[in-house]
mmCIF file of C-alpha atoms in Angstrom:
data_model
loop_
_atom_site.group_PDB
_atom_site.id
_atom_site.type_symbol
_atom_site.label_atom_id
_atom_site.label_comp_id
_atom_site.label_asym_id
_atom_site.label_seq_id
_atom_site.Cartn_x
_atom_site.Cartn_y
_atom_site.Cartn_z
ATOM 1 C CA UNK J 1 162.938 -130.290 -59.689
ATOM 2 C CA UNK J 2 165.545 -130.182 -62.528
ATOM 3 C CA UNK J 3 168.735 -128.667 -60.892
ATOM 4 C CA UNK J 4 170.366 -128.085 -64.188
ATOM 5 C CA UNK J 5 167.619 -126.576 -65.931
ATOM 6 C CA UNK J 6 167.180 -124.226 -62.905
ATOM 7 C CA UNK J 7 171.119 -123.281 -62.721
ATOM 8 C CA UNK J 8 171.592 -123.097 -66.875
ATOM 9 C CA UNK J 9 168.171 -120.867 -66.614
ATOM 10 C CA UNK J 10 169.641 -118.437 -63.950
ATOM 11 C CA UNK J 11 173.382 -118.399 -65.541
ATOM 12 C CA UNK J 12 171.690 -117.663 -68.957
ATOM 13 C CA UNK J 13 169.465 -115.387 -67.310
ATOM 14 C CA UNK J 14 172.026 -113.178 -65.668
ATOM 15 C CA UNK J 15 173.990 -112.469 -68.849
ATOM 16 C CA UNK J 16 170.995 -111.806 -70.998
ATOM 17 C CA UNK J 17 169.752 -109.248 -68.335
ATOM 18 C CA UNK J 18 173.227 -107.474 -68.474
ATOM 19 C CA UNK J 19 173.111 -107.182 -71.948
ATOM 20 C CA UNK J 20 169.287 -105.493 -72.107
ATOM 21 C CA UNK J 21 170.663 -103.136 -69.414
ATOM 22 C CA UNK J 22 173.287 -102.382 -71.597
ATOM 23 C CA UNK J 23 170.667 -100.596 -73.792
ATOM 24 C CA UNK J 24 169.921 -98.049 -70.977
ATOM 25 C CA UNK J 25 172.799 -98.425 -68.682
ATOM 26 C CA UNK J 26 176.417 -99.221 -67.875
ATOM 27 C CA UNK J 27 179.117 -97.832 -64.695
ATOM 28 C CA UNK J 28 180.755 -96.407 -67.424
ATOM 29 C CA UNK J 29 180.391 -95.032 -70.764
ATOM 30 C CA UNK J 30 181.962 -98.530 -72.950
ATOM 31 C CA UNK J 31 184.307 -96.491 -75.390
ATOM 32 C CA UNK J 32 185.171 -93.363 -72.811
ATOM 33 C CA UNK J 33 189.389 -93.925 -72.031
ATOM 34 C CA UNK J 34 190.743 -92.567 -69.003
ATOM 35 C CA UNK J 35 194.693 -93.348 -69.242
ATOM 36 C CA UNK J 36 195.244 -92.366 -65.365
ATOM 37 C CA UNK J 37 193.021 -95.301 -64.516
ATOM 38 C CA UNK J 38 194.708 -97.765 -66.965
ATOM 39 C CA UNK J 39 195.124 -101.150 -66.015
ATOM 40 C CA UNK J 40 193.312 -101.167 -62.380
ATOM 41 C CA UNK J 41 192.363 -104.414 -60.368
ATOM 42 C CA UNK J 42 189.211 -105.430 -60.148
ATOM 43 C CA UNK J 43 187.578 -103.803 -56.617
ATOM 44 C CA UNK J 44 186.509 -99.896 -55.666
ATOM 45 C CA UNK J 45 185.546 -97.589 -58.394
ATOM 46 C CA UNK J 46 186.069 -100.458 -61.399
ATOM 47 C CA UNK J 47 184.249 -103.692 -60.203
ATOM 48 C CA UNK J 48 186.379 -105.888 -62.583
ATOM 49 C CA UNK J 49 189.039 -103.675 -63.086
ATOM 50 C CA UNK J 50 190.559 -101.250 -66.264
ATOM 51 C CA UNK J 51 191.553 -102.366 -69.668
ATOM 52 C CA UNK J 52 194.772 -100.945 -70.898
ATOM 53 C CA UNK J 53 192.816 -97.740 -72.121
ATOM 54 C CA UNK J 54 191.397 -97.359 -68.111
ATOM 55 C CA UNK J 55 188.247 -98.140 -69.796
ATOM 56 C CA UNK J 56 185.812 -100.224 -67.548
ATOM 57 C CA UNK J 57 185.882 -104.111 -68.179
ATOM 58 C CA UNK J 58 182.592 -104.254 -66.444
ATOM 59 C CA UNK J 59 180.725 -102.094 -68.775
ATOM 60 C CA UNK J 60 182.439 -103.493 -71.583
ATOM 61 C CA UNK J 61 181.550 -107.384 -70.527
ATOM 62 C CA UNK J 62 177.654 -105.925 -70.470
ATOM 63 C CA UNK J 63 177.850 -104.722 -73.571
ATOM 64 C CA UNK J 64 179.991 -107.380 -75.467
ATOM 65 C CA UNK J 65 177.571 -109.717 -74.111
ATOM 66 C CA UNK J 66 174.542 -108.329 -76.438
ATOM 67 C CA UNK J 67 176.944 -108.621 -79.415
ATOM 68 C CA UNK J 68 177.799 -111.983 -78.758
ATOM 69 C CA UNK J 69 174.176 -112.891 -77.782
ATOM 70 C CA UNK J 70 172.718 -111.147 -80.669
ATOM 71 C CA UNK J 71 175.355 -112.954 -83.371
ATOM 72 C CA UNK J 72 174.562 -116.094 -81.842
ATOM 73 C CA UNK J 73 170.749 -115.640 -81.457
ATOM 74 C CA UNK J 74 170.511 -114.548 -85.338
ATOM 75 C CA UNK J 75 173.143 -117.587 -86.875
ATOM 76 C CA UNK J 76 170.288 -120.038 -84.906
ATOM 77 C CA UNK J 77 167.414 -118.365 -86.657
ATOM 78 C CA UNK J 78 169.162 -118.605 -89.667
ATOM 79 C CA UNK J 79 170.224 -122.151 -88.999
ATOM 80 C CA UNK J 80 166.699 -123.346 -87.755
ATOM 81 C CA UNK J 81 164.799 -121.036 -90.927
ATOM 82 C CA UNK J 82 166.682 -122.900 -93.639
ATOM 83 C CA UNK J 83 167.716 -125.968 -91.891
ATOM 84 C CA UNK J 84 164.394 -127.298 -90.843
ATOM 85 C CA UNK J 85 162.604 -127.339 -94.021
ATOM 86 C CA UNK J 86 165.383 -128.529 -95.434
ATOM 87 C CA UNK J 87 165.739 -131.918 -93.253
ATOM 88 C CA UNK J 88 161.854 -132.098 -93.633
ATOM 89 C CA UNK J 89 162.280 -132.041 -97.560
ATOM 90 C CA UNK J 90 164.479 -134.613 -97.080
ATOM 91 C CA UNK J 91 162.688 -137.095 -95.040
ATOM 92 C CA UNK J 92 159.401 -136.331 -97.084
ATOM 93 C CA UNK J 93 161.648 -137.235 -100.150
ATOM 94 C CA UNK J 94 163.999 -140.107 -98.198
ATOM 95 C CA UNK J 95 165.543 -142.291 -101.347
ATOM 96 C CA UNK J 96 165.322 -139.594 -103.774
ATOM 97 C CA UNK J 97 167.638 -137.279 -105.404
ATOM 98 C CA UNK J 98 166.535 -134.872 -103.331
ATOM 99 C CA UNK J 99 167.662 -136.259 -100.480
ATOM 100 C CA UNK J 100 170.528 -136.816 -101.953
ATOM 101 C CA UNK J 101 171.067 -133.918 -102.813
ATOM 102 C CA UNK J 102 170.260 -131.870 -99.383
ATOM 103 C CA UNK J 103 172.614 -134.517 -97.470
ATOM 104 C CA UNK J 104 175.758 -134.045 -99.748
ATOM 105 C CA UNK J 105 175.104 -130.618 -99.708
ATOM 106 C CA UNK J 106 175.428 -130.942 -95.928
ATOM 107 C CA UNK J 107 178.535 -132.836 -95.544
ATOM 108 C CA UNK J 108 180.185 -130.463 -97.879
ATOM 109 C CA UNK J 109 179.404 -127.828 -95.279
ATOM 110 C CA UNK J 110 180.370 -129.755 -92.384
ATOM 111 C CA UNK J 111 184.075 -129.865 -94.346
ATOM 112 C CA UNK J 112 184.365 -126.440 -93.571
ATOM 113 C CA UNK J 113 184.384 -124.684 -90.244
ATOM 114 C CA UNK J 114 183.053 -121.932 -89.399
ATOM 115 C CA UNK J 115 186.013 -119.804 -88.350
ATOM 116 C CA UNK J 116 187.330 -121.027 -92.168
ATOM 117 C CA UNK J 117 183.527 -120.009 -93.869
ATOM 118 C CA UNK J 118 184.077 -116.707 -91.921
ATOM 119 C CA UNK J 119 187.566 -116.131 -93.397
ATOM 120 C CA UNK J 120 186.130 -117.053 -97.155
ATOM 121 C CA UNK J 121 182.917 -114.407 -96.775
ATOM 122 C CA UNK J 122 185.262 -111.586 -95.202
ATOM 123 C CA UNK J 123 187.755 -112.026 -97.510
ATOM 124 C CA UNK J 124 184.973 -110.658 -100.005
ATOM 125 C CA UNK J 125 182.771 -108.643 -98.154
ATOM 126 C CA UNK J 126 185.152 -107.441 -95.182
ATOM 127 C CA UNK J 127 185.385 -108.298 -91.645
ATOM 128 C CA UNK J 128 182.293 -107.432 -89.386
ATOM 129 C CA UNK J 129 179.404 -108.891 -87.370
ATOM 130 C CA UNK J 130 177.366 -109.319 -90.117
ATOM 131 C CA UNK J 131 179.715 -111.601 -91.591
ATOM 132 C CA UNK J 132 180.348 -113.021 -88.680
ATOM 133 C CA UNK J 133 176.365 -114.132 -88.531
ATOM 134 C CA UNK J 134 176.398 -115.253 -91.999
ATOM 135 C CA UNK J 135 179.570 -117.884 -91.331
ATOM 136 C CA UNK J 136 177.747 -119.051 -87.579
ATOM 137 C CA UNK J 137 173.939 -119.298 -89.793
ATOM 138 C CA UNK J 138 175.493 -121.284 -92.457
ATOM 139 C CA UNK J 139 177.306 -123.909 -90.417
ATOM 140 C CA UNK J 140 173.656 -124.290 -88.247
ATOM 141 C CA UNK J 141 171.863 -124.939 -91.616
ATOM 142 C CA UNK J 142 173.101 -129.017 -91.906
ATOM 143 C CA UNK J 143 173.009 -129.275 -87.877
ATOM 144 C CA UNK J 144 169.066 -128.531 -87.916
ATOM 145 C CA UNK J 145 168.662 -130.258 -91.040
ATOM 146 C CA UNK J 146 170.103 -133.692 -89.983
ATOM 147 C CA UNK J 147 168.307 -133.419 -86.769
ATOM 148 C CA UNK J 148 165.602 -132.752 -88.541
ATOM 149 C CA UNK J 149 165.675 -135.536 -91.271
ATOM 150 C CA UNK J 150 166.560 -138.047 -88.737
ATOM 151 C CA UNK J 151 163.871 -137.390 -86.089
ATOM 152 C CA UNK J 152 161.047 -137.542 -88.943
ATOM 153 C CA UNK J 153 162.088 -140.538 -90.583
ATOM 154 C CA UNK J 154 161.256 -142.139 -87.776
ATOM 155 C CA UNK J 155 157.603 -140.552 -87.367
ATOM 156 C CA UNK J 156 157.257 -141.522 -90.988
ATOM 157 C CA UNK J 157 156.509 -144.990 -90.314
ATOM 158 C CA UNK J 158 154.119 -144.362 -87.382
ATOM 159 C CA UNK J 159 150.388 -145.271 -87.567
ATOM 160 C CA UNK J 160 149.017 -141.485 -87.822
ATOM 161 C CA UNK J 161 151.425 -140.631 -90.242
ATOM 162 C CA UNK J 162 149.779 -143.529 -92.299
ATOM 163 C CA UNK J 163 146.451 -142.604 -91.111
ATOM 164 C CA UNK J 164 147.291 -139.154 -92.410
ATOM 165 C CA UNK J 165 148.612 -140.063 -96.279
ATOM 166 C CA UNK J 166 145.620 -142.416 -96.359
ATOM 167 C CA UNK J 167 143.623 -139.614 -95.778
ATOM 168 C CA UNK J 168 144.778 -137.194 -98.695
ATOM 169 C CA UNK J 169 147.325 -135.292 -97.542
ATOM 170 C CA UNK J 170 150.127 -134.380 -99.323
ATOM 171 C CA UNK J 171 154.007 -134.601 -98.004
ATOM 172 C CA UNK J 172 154.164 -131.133 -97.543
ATOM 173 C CA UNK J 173 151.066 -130.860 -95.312
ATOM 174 C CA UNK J 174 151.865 -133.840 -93.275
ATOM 175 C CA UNK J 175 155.383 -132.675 -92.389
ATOM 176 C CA UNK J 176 154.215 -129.187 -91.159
ATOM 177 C CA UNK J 177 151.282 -130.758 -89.245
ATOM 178 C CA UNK J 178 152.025 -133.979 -87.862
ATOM 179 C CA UNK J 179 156.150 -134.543 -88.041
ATOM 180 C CA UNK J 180 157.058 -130.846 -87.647
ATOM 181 C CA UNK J 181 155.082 -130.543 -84.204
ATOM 182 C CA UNK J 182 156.396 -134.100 -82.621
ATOM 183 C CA UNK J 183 159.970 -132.618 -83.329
ATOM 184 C CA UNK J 184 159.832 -129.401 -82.062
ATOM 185 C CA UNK J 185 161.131 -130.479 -78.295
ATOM 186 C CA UNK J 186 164.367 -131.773 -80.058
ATOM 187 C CA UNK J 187 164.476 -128.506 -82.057
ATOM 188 C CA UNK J 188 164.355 -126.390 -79.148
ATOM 189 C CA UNK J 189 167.018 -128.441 -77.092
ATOM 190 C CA UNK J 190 169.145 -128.378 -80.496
ATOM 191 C CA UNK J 191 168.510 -124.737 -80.635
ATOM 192 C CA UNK J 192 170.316 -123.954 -76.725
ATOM 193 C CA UNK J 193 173.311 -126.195 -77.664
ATOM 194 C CA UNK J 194 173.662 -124.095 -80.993
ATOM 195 C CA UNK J 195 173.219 -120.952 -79.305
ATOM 196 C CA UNK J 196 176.098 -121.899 -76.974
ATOM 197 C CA UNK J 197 178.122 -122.531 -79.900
ATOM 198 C CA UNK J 198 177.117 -119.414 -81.707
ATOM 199 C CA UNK J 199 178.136 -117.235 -78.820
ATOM 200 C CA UNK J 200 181.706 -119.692 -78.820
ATOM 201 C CA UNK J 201 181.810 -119.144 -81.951
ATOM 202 C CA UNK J 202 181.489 -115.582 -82.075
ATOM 203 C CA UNK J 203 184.169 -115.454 -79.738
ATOM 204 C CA UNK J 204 186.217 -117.344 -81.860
ATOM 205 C CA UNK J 205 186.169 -115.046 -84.835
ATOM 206 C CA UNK J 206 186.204 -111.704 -83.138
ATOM 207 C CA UNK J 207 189.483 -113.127 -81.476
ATOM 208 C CA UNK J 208 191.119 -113.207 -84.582
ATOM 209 C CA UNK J 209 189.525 -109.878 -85.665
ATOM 210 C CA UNK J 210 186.623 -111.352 -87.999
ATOM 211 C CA UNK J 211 183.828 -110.511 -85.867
ATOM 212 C CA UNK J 212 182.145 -107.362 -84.406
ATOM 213 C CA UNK J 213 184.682 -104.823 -85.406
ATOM 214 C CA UNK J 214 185.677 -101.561 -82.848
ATOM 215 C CA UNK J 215 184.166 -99.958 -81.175
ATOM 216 C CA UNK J 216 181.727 -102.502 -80.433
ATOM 217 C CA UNK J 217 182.493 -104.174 -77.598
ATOM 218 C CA UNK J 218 183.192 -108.050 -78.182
ATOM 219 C CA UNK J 219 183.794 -110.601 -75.520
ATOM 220 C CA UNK J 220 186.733 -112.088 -78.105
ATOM 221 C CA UNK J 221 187.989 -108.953 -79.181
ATOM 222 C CA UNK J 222 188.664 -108.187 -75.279
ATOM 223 C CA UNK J 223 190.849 -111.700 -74.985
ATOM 224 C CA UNK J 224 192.522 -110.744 -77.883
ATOM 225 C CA UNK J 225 193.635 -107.541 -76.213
ATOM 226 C CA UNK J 226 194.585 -109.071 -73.303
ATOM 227 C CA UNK J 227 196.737 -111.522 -74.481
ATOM 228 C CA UNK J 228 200.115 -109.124 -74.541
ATOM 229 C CA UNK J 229 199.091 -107.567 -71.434
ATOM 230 C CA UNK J 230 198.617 -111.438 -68.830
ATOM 231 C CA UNK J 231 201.580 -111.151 -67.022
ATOM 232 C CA UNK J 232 200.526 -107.824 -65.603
ATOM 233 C CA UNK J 233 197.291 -107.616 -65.321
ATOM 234 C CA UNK J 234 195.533 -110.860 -65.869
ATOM 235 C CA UNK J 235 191.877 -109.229 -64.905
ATOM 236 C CA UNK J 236 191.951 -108.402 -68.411
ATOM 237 C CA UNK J 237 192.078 -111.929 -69.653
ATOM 238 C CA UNK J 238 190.281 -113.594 -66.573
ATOM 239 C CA UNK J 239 186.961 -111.583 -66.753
ATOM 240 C CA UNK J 240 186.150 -112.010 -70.399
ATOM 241 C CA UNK J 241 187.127 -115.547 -70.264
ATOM 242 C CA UNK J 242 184.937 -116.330 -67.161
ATOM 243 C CA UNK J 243 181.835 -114.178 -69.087
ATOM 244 C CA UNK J 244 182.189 -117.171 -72.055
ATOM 245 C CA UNK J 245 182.873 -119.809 -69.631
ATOM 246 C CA UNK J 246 179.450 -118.686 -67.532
ATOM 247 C CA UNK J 247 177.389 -118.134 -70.469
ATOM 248 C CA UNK J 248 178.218 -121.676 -72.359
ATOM 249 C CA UNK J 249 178.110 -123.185 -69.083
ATOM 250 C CA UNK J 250 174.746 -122.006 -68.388
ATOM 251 C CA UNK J 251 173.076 -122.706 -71.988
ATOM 252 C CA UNK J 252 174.468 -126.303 -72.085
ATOM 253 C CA UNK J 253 173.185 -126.832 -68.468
ATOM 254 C CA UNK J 254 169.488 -125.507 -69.428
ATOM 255 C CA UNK J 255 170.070 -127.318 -72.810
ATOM 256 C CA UNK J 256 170.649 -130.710 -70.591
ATOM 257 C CA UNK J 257 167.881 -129.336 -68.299
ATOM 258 C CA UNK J 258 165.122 -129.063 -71.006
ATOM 259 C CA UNK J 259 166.154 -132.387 -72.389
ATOM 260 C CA UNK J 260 164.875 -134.139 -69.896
ATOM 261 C CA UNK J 261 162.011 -132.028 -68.718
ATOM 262 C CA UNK J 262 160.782 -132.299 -72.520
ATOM 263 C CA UNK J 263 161.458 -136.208 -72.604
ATOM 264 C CA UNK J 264 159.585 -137.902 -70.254
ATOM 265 C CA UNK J 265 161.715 -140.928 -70.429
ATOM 266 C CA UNK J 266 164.549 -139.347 -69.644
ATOM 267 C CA UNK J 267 162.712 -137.783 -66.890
ATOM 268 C CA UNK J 268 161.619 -141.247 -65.417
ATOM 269 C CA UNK J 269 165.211 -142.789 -66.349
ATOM 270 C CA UNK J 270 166.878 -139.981 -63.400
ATOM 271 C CA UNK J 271 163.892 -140.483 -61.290
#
């Protein structure tokens, strides 16, 4: 039985059910202010407590957490779409220009952070979730695509790989149906850890007011508001915070779980 992968599963599990409950349900209508119940503990009416608009921090926690699992979920797809071919090129092409190429083309990503690729695009187009997915997808292209490149240059060299080019096949067919399927565990494993990052991320930028924009809900957005109000009511700050905390917590724990349950090695190494 793999603890973590049973833990991260249920953690991840818990927030991805609030957020499709969200759709249908919350305690509280998310954008509804009631000033008399400004800044409540957490306890009776308001499980978490009030914001400073006496709007509920429960309902808005539900609902901030499809945002940020939505942002995040999309970047990966984006990341894993453009990324894996990419790194497949690459390794199908190892030596060339192309490869070349794709690699400087990912370390001149990798020179710029999100948060700062998020700050370049919104300077143009505006600040917004959409934006905010853009910035997250681009930084995931060069993670998939090194992961990529690196796992198949290995397969490369193995006997069915040879057994495959003596037959006839071309590069491209050989990386979609003999390297891309032997990599796909490592993907997938990749893929939690990035969607842990996305939802950080995400965070991150609607913090500093680049991401979903109000009245969307936003887990960052929420810390942001909180920050003048700690010293008097620190639910504000604490519930948020512990939502991000739980949620990365969780993926990385499943990510660490499915790792090993995926890699027998590692599976016989913890035995």
């Amino acid at each position: 039985m793999n603890r973590n992968l049973i833990f991260g599963g249920a953690l991840s599990a818990i927030f991805i059910a609030a957020a499709l409950i969200s759709f249908v349900w919350t305690p509280y209508t998310y954008t509804g202010m009631n000033i008399p119940d400004r800044l409540l503990p957490p306890g009776g009416a308001h499980l978490l407590g009030t914001d400073h608009f006496g709007r509920d921090i429960l309902s808005l926690i539900m609902v901030g957490a499809r945002t940020s699992i939505a942002v995040a979920l999309v970047a990966v797809g984006i990341g894993i779409s453009l990324g894996v071919p990419l790194g497949l090129w690459a390794a199908a092409r190892r030596g060339s220009l192309v490869d070349e190429i794709i690699m400087r083309g990912n370390d001149l990503v990798f020179a710029f952070p999100s948060l700062v690729i998020a700050i370049l695009i919104t300077a143009v187009f505006g600040a917004g979730a959409i934006n905010a997915i853009i910035a997250i997808g681009i930084f995931n292209i060069p993670v998939f695509a090194r992961i990529t490149r690196g796992a198949a240059l290995s397969l490369w060299e193995r006997e069915f790989i040879l057994a495959a080019r003596v037959a006839g096949k071309s590069a491209a067919r050989i990386s979609f149906e003999h390297i891309l399927p032997n990599v796909t565990n490592l993907l997938i494993v990749q893929g939690t850890i990035q969607f842990s990052l996305g939802i950080l991320a995400e965070a991150g930028l609607s913090y500093v007011g680049l991401g979903a924009q109000p009245p969307t809900p936003s887990w960052g957005r929420m810390l942001a508001d909180a920050q003048t109000m700690v010293s008097i009511a620190p639910h504000m700050a604490l519930m948020p915070g512990f939502a991000i905390i739980l949620t990365v917590l969780g993926l990385n724990l499943m990510g660490d779980g499915l790792r090993d349950y995926l890699d027998p090695r590692l599976r016989v190494a913890r035995a």
